[in-house]
Structures are given as C-alpha cells and as structure tokens.
CSV table of C-alpha atoms in Angstrom, one decimal:
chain,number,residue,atom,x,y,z
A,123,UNK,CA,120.8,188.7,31.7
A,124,UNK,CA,120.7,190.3,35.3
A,125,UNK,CA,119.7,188.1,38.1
A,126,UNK,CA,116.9,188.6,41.0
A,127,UNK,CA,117.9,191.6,43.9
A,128,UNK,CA,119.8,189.6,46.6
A,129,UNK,CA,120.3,190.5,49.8
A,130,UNK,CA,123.8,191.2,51.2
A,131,UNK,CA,125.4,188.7,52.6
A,132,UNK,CA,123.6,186.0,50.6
A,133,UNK,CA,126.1,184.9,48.1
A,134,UNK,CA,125.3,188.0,45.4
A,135,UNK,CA,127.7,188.3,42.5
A,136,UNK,CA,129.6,190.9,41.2
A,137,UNK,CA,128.2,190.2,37.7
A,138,UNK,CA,125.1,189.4,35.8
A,139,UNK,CA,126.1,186.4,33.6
A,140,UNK,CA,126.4,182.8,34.1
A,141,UNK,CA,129.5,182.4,33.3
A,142,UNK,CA,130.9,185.2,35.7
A,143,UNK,CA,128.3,184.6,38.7
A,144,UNK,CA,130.0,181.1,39.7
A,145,UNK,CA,131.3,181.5,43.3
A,146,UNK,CA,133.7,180.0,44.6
A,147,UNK,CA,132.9,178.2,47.4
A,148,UNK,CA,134.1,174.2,46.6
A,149,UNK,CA,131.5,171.7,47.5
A,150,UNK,CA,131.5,169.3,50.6
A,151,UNK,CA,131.7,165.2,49.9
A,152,UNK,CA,131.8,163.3,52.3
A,153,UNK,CA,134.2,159.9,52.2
A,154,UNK,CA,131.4,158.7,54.9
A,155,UNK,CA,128.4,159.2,53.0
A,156,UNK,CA,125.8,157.1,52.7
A,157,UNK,CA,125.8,154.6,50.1
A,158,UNK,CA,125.6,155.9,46.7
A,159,UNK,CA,123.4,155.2,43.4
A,160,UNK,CA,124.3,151.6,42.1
A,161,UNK,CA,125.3,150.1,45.6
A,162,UNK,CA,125.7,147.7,46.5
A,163,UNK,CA,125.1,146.3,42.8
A,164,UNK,CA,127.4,147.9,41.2
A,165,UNK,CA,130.2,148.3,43.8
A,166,UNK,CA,132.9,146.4,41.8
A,167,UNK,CA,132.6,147.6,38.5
A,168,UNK,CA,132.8,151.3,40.1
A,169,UNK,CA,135.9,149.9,41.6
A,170,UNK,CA,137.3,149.0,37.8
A,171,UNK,CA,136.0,152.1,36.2
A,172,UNK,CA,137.8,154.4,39.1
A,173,UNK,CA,140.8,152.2,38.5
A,174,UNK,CA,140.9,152.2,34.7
A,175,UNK,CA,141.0,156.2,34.9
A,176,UNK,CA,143.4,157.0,37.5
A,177,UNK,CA,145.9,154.9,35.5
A,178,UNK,CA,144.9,156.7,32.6
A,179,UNK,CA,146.8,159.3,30.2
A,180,UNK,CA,144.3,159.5,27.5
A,181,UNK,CA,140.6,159.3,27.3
A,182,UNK,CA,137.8,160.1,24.8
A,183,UNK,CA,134.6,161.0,26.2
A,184,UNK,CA,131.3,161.0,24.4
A,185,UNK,CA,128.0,162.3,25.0
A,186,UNK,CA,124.8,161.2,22.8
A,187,UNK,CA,124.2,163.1,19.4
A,188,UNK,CA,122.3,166.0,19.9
A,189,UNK,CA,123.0,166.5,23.4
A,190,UNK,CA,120.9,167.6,26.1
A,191,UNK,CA,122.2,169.7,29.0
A,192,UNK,CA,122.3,165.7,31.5
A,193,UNK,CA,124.4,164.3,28.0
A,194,UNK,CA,126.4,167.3,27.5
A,195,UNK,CA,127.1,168.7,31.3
A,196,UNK,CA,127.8,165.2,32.5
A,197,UNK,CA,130.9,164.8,29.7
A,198,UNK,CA,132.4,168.5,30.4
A,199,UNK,CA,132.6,167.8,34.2
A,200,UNK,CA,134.2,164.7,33.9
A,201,UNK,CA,136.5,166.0,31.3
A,202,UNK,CA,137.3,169.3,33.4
A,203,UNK,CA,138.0,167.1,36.5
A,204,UNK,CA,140.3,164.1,34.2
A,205,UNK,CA,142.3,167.5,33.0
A,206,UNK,CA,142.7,168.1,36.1
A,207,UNK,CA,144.3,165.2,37.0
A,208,UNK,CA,146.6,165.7,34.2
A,209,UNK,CA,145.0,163.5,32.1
A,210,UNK,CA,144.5,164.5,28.5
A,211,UNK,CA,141.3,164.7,27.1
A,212,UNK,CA,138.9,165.2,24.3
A,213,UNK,CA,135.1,165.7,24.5
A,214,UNK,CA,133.2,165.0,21.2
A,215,UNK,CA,129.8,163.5,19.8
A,216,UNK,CA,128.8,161.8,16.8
A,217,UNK,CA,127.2,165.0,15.0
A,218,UNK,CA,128.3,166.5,12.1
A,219,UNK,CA,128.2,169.4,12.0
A,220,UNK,CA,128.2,169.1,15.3
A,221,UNK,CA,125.9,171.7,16.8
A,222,UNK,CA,125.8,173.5,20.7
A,223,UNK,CA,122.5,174.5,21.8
A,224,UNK,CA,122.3,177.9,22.1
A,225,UNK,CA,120.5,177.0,25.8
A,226,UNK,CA,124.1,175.0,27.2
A,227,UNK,CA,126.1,177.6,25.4
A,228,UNK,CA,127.2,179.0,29.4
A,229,UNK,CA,128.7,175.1,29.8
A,230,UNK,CA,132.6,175.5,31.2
A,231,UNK,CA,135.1,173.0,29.7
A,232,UNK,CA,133.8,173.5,25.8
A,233,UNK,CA,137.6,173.8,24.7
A,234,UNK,CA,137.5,170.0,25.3
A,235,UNK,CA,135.2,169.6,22.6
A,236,UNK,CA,137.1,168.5,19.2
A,237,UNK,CA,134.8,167.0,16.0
A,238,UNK,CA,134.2,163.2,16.1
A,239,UNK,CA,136.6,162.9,13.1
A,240,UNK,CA,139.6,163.9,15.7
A,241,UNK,CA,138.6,161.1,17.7
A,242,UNK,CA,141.2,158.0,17.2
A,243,UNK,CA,140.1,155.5,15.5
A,244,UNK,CA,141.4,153.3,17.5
A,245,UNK,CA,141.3,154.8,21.2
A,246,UNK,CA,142.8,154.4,24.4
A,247,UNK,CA,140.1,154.2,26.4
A,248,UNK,CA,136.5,155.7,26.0
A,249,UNK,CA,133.6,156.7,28.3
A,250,UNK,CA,130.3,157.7,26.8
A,251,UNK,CA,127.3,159.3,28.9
A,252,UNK,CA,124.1,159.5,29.1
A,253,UNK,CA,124.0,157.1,25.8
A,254,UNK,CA,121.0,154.5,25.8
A,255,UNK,CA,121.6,152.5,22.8
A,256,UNK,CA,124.2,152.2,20.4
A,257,UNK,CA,122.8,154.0,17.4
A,258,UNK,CA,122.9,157.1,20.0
A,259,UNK,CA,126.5,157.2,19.3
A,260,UNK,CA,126.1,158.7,15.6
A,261,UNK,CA,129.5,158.9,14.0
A,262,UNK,CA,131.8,157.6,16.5
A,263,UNK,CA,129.6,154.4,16.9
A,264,UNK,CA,132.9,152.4,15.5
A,265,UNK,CA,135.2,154.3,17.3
A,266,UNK,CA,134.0,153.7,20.5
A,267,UNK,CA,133.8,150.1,20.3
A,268,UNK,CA,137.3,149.8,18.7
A,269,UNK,CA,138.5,150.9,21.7
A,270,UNK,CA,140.0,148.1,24.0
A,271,UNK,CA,138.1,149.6,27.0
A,272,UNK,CA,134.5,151.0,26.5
A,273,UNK,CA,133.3,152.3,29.8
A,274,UNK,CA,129.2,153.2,29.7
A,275,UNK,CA,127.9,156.0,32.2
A,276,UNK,CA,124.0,155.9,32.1
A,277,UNK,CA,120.6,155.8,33.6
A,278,UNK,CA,118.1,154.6,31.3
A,279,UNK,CA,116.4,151.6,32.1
A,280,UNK,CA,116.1,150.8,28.0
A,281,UNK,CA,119.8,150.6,27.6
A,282,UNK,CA,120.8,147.1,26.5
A,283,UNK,CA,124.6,147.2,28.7
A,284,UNK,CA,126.7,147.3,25.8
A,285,UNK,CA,130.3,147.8,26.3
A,286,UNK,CA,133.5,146.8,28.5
A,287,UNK,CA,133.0,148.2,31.9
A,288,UNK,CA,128.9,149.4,32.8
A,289,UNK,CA,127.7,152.0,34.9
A,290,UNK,CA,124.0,151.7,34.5
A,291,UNK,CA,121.8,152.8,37.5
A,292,UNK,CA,118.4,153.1,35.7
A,293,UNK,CA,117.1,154.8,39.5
A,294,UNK,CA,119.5,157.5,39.4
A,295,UNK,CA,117.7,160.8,38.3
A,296,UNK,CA,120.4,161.7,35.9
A,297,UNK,CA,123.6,160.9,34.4
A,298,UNK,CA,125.0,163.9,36.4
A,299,UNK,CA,124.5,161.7,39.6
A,300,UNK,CA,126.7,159.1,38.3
A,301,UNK,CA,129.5,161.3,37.4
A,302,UNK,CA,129.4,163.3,40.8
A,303,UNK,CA,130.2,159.4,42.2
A,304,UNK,CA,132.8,159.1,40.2
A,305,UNK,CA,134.2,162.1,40.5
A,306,UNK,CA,134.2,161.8,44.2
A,307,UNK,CA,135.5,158.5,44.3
A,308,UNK,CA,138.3,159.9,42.0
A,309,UNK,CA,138.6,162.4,44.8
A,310,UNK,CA,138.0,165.0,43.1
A,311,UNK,CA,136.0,167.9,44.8
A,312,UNK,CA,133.4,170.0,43.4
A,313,UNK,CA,134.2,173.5,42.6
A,314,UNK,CA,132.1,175.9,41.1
A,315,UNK,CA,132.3,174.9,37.1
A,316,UNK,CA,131.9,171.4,38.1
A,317,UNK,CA,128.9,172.3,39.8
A,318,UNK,CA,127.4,174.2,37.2
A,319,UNK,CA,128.1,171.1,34.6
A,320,UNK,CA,126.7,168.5,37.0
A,321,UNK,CA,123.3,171.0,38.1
A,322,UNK,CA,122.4,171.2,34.3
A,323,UNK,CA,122.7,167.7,34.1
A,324,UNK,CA,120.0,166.7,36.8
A,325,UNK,CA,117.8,169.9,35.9
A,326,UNK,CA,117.6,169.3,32.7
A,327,UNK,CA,116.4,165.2,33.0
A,328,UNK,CA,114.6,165.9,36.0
A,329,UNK,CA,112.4,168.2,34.3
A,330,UNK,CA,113.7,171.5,37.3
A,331,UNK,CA,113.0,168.9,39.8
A,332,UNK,CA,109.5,168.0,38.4
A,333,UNK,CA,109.3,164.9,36.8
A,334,UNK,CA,108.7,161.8,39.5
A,335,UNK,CA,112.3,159.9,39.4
A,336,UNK,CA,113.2,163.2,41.6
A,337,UNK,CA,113.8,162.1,45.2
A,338,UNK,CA,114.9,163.7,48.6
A,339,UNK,CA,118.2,162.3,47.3
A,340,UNK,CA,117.6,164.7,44.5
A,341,UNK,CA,117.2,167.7,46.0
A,342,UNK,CA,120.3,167.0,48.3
A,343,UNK,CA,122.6,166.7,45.5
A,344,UNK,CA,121.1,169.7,43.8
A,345,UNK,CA,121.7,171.9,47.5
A,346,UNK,CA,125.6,170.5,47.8
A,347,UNK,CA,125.9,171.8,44.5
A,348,UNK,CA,124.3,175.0,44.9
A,349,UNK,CA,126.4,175.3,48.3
A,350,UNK,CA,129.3,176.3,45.7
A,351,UNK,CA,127.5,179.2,44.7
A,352,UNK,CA,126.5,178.7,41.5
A,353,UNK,CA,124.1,181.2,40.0
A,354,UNK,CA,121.0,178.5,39.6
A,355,UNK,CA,118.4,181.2,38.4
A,356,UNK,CA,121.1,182.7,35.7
A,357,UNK,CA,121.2,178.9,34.4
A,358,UNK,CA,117.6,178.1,34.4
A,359,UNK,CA,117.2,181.3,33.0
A,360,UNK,CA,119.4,180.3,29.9
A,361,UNK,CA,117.7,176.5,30.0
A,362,UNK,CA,114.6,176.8,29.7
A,363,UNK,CA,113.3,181.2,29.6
A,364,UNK,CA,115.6,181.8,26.5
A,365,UNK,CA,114.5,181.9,23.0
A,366,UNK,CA,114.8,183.0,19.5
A,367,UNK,CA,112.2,185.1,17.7
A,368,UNK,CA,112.4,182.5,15.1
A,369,UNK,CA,111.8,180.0,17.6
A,370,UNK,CA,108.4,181.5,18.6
A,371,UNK,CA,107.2,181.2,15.2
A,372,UNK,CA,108.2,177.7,14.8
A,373,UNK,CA,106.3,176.5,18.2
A,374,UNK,CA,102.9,179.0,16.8
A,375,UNK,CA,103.0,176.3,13.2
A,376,UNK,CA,103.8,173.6,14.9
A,377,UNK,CA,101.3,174.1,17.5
A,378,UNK,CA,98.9,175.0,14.8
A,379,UNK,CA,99.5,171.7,13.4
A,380,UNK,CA,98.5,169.6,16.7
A,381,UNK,CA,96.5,166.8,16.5
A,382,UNK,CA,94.4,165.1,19.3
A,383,UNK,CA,93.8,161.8,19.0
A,384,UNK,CA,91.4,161.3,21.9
A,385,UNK,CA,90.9,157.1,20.8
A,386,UNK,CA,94.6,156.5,20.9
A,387,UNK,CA,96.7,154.9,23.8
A,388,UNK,CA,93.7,152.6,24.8
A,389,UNK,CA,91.2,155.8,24.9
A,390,UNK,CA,94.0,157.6,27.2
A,391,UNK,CA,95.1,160.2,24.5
A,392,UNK,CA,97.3,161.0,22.1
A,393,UNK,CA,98.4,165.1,20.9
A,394,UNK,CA,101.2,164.9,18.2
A,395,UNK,CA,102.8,167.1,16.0
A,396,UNK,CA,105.6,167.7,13.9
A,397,UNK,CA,108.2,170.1,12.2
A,398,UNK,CA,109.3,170.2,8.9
A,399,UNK,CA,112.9,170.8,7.8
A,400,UNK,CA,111.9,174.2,5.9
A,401,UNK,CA,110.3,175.8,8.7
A,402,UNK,CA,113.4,175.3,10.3
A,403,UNK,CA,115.4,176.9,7.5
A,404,UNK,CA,112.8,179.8,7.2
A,405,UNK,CA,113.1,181.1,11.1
A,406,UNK,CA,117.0,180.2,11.1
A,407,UNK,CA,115.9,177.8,14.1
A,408,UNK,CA,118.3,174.4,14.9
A,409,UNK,CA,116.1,171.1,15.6
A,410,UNK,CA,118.2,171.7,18.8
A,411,UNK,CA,116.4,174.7,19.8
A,412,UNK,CA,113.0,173.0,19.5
A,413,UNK,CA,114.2,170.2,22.2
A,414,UNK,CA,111.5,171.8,24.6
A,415,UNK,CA,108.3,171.7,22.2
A,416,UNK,CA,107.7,168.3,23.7
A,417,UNK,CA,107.0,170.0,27.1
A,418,UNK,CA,104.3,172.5,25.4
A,419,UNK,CA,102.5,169.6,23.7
A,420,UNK,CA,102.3,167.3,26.7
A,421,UNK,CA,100.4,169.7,28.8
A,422,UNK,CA,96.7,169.3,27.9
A,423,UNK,CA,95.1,167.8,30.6
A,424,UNK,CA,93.0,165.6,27.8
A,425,UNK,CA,96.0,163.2,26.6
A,426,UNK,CA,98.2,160.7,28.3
A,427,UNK,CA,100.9,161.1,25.4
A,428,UNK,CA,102.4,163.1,23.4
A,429,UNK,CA,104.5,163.1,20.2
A,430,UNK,CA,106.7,165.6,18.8
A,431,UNK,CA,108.8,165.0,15.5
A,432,UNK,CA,111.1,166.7,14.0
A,433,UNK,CA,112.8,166.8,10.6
A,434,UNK,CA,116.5,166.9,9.8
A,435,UNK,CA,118.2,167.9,6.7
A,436,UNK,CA,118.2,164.3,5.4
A,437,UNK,CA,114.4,163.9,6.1
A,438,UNK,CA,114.9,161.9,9.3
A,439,UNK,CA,112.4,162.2,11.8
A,440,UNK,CA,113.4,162.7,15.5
A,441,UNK,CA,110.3,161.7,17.8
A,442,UNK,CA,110.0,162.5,21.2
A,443,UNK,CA,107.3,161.5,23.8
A,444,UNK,CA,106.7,161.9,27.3
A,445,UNK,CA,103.6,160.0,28.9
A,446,UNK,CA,102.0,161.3,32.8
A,447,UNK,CA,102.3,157.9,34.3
A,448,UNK,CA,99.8,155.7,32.6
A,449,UNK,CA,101.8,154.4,29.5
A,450,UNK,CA,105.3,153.1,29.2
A,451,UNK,CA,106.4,155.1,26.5
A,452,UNK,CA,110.2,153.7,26.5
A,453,UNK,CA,108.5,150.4,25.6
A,454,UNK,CA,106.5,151.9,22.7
A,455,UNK,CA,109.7,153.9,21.0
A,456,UNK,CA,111.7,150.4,21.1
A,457,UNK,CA,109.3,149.2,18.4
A,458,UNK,CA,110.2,151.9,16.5
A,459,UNK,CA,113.7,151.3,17.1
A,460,UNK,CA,114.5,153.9,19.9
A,461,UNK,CA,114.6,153.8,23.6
A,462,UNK,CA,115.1,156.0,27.2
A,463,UNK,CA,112.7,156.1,30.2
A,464,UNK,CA,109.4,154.9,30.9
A,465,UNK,CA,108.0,158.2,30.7
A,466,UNK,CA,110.1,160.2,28.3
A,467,UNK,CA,111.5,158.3,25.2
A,468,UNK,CA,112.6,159.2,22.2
A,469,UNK,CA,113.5,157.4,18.4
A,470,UNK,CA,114.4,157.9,14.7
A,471,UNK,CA,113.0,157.1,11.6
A,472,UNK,CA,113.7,157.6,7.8
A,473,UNK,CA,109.7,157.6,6.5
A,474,UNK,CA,106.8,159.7,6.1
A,475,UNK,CA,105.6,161.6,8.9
A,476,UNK,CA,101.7,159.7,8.6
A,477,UNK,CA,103.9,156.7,8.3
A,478,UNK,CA,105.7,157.0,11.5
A,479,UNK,CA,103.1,158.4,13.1
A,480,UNK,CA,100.6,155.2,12.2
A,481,UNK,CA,103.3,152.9,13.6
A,482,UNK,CA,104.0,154.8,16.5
A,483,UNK,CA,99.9,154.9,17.2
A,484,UNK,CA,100.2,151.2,16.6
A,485,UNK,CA,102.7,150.1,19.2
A,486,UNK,CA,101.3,152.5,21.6
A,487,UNK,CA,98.0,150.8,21.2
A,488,UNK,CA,100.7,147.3,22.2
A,489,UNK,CA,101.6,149.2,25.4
A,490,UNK,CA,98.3,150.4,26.9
C-alpha cells in the first residue's frame, strides 16, 4: 500500500505500511478533562474496575465472536497497555477456528491472542468488550462467568448488564471510548499502537465518523489520537478499500439475489439478501470478509432496512441490519434472539433462510 504525497514537515513516514507508518509522538490526556463517558453514573464502578486491575497479575480478555475492528481493537489496546504494566495477559474469543479478518490483520498486540481452549477454566479475573449479550461470548461463555470477577466493557443499549463489575455507557460511540477511559485512568498514556487499536475501534462502529451517535466528542478523541501520528488513511485504506477477487464475486451473487420488499417495515422498506455457505467455499471468501455487504445493501434510497444473512459451516444464519433512523432495529433482532444498537443490530438463527427471513419481516412489522 503507499499512502497520499505529504508535504514535508507534516508528519510523513518513512514507509508505506500500516504497520511501519505509526509515529511516535504519545498522545496528550489530560487528568483535568472534562467529565468522561458514563459520569457521573457510573463513577464508582470505574473506580472498582480501575482498582480490580491495578491489583491484578492475571487477566483474560475477550472480545465478541467474530470480531469487528471496535470488539477486536478495544481488547489489544487494553491488553498491550495491562502488559505493560506487567501484568500477564491473554486475548482470545469464543471462535473456533478462530479467524482474523484479513481487514484488522495491521492490529498490534496479536501475539496476545491464544485459542479459547487456553483460556482457564476457571480464571482470575476477565474483561470482555464490546459483548452485548451472553450468547456473544461463543465458546468461552462458561469460562467467563466461572470467573470470580466478570468485568463487562460495552456500549450497546440492548445489553442486559450481565456480569460482576459493568461498564455500560450505551451513548458512548464505541467500545474504544471506554477503554481510552480506562486506560487513562490506569494512567496509562497513548502511544502510537494504542492509538491505532483505539482509532479502528471508533471508525469501525461509527461508520468513519458517519453514522449519528458520532459527536464533537467524537471527533476530539479521534484528533488526540491521530496527534500520535498514526497513519489513519493507511488504516482506512485496509478497513474498508481492501478486498479479495473472490470477494467481488460474492457481493455481484449476493447482490443479484436482493430482494425489495417495498410493503415491509410499515410500507418503509425492506432490501434483504443472503449468502450461502458454498459461495463462500467457491471464491475462498471468510463470512468475516463479507462484514461490509450490509453497508452496500442499505444504500437504496427506497428502503428503511436492510437484511444481510449469512451462512456458516453449520448452516447457521448470521443476520445483520442497519435501519436510517425510522425503525428500531435492535428491538426487532431481540425477537429473533439477538441484540446491538437501535440502528445496526445483528442475530443468529439455525432455520431456513425464508424462515428467518418471514420472522424477521414479522417483528419488524411489531416495531414500525
């Protein structure tokens, strides 16, 4: 990859890769900043949490199954900054095989990741991110809660507060915006590969800034993190302007197969689709690396919602939805078993795709 001419003197880097344009400039927290996501409301539990870790030798941290870049980013920088500390640490998820999306691949701190079956089964003390429901924990599900302190890092308004010790601010943007909270109150100062963890983390959920939970607040943390001199075209470059062949082939079927549904979602709209398990195989494609079909589908201007699902090896459909702002789409997918944000949800199901996708027009017709 090779980056956009800059001009001298404005930060350019001696290299073309994500991985070696990271500068190294540390980011600027102030102890005296204004008050931070969760405050006042949560200002005791971050005082446990904080407390819990310092004292810590151990910890497990774990992201969501098939983790997104907020899930996935927002696990390595706490894990790189706990190391630092000289705390010992593993990073896993509940996938297996567990599988890193080609588009994350730059992520520092992956040496932290170890299989869920080199978890403890009974550990010290665990933190999971970005997780919205329990069933989002996949393998380690029993793990985790075996654990005599359970610590929950999140954002989505859908998640039911399970655990010990609960950081759940359902206005922050991202799950990175917690973690750069705690990191600071850790005092623990940005550097460049915490940056770059924490900046794919409220990219990624924010949609680059688009979706409309970003907030001036947003964009500050987004410019003290880019202060560090992290390469933020070389990583959206490898987000979201980054494909496969194969992958082009799968989004022309799957497109190919769209449906609009102009009746559904109380006359607003519907366009769904889906992609079978074989397709996959064919174009040597991961349902990871489909993640972003949902933001092809949602764009005609005709529908209010759309509905991508995708097949696993087992047969089990992953849906994902977003809505524009008319329909509470977390609402609909916890019919169905599923959860996340009002506008972009997601669930699982082990049934046929008309099936699922009758149910899911169903409770969408509920929620309109």
């Amino acid at each position: 990859m090779t980056g956009e001419p800059v001009e001298a003197g404005q930060g350019a880097s001696s290299t073309d890769t994500v991985e070696g344009a990271l500068a190294v400039l540390p980011g600027q927290r102030s102890a005296d900043a204004p008050a931070q996501p969760g405050e006042p409301a949560l200002a005791g539990e971050w005082q446990r949490v904080v407390e819990l870790l310092a004292r810590a030798d151990e910890v497990d941290l774990i992201c969501h199954v098939t983790p997104d870049g907020d899930a996935l980013g927002s696990a390595l920088a706490a894990g790189l900054a706990l190391r630092a500390r000289g705390c010992r640490v593993r990073v896993s998820f509940g996938d297996d095989p567990q599988v890193i999306p080609e588009s994350l691949s730059f992520l520092p701190g992956q040496e932290l990741i170890v299989p869920a079956a080199e978890v403890p089964d009974v550990p010290a003390l665990v933190v999971c991110f970005d997780v919205a429901s329990t069933g989002r924990l996949g393998l380690l599900h029993d793990k985790a809660f075996a654990a005599p302190a359970l610590v929950v890092v999140d954002h989505h308004a859908s998640n039911p507060g399970f655990g010990t010790h609960r950081l759940i601010d359902p206005t922050a943007p991202a799950t990175a915006v917690l973690v750069d909270e705690l990191l600071r109150r850790l005092g623990v100062e940005l550097d460049q590969e915490l940056a770059t963890c924490l900046y794919t983390g409220v990219a990624t959920d924010t949609g680059s800034f688009k979706y409309a939970g970003t907030t001036p607040a947003t964009h500050e943390f987004a410019g003290r993190l880019l202060a560090t001199g992290i390469r933020h075209d070389l990583i959206s470059r490898q987000l979201w302007d980054t494909c496969s062949f194969g992958y082009l082939k799968v989004l022309a079927a799957a497109l190919g197969r769209a449906v609009y549904e102009p009746e559904a979602a109380g006359g607003r709209g519907l366009v769904w689709t889906w992609v079978p398990y074989q397709e996959l195989l064919l174009y040597g494609v991961t349902v990871e690396e489909i993640e972003g079909l949902i933001d092809v589908l949602r764009r005609p201007a005709e529908a209010e919602v759309a509905l991508v699902l995708k097949q696993d090896p087992d047969g089990t459909l992953r849906g994902s939805c977003r809505a524009k702002g008319e329909v509470d789409v977390a609402a609909v997918c916890a019919d169905l078993g599923g959860g996340g944000h009002r506008f972009a949800a997601g669930f699982s199901v082990r049934e046929d795709v008309d099936v699922a996708v009758g149910r899911f027009r169903a409770a969408l017709g509920a929620h309109s």
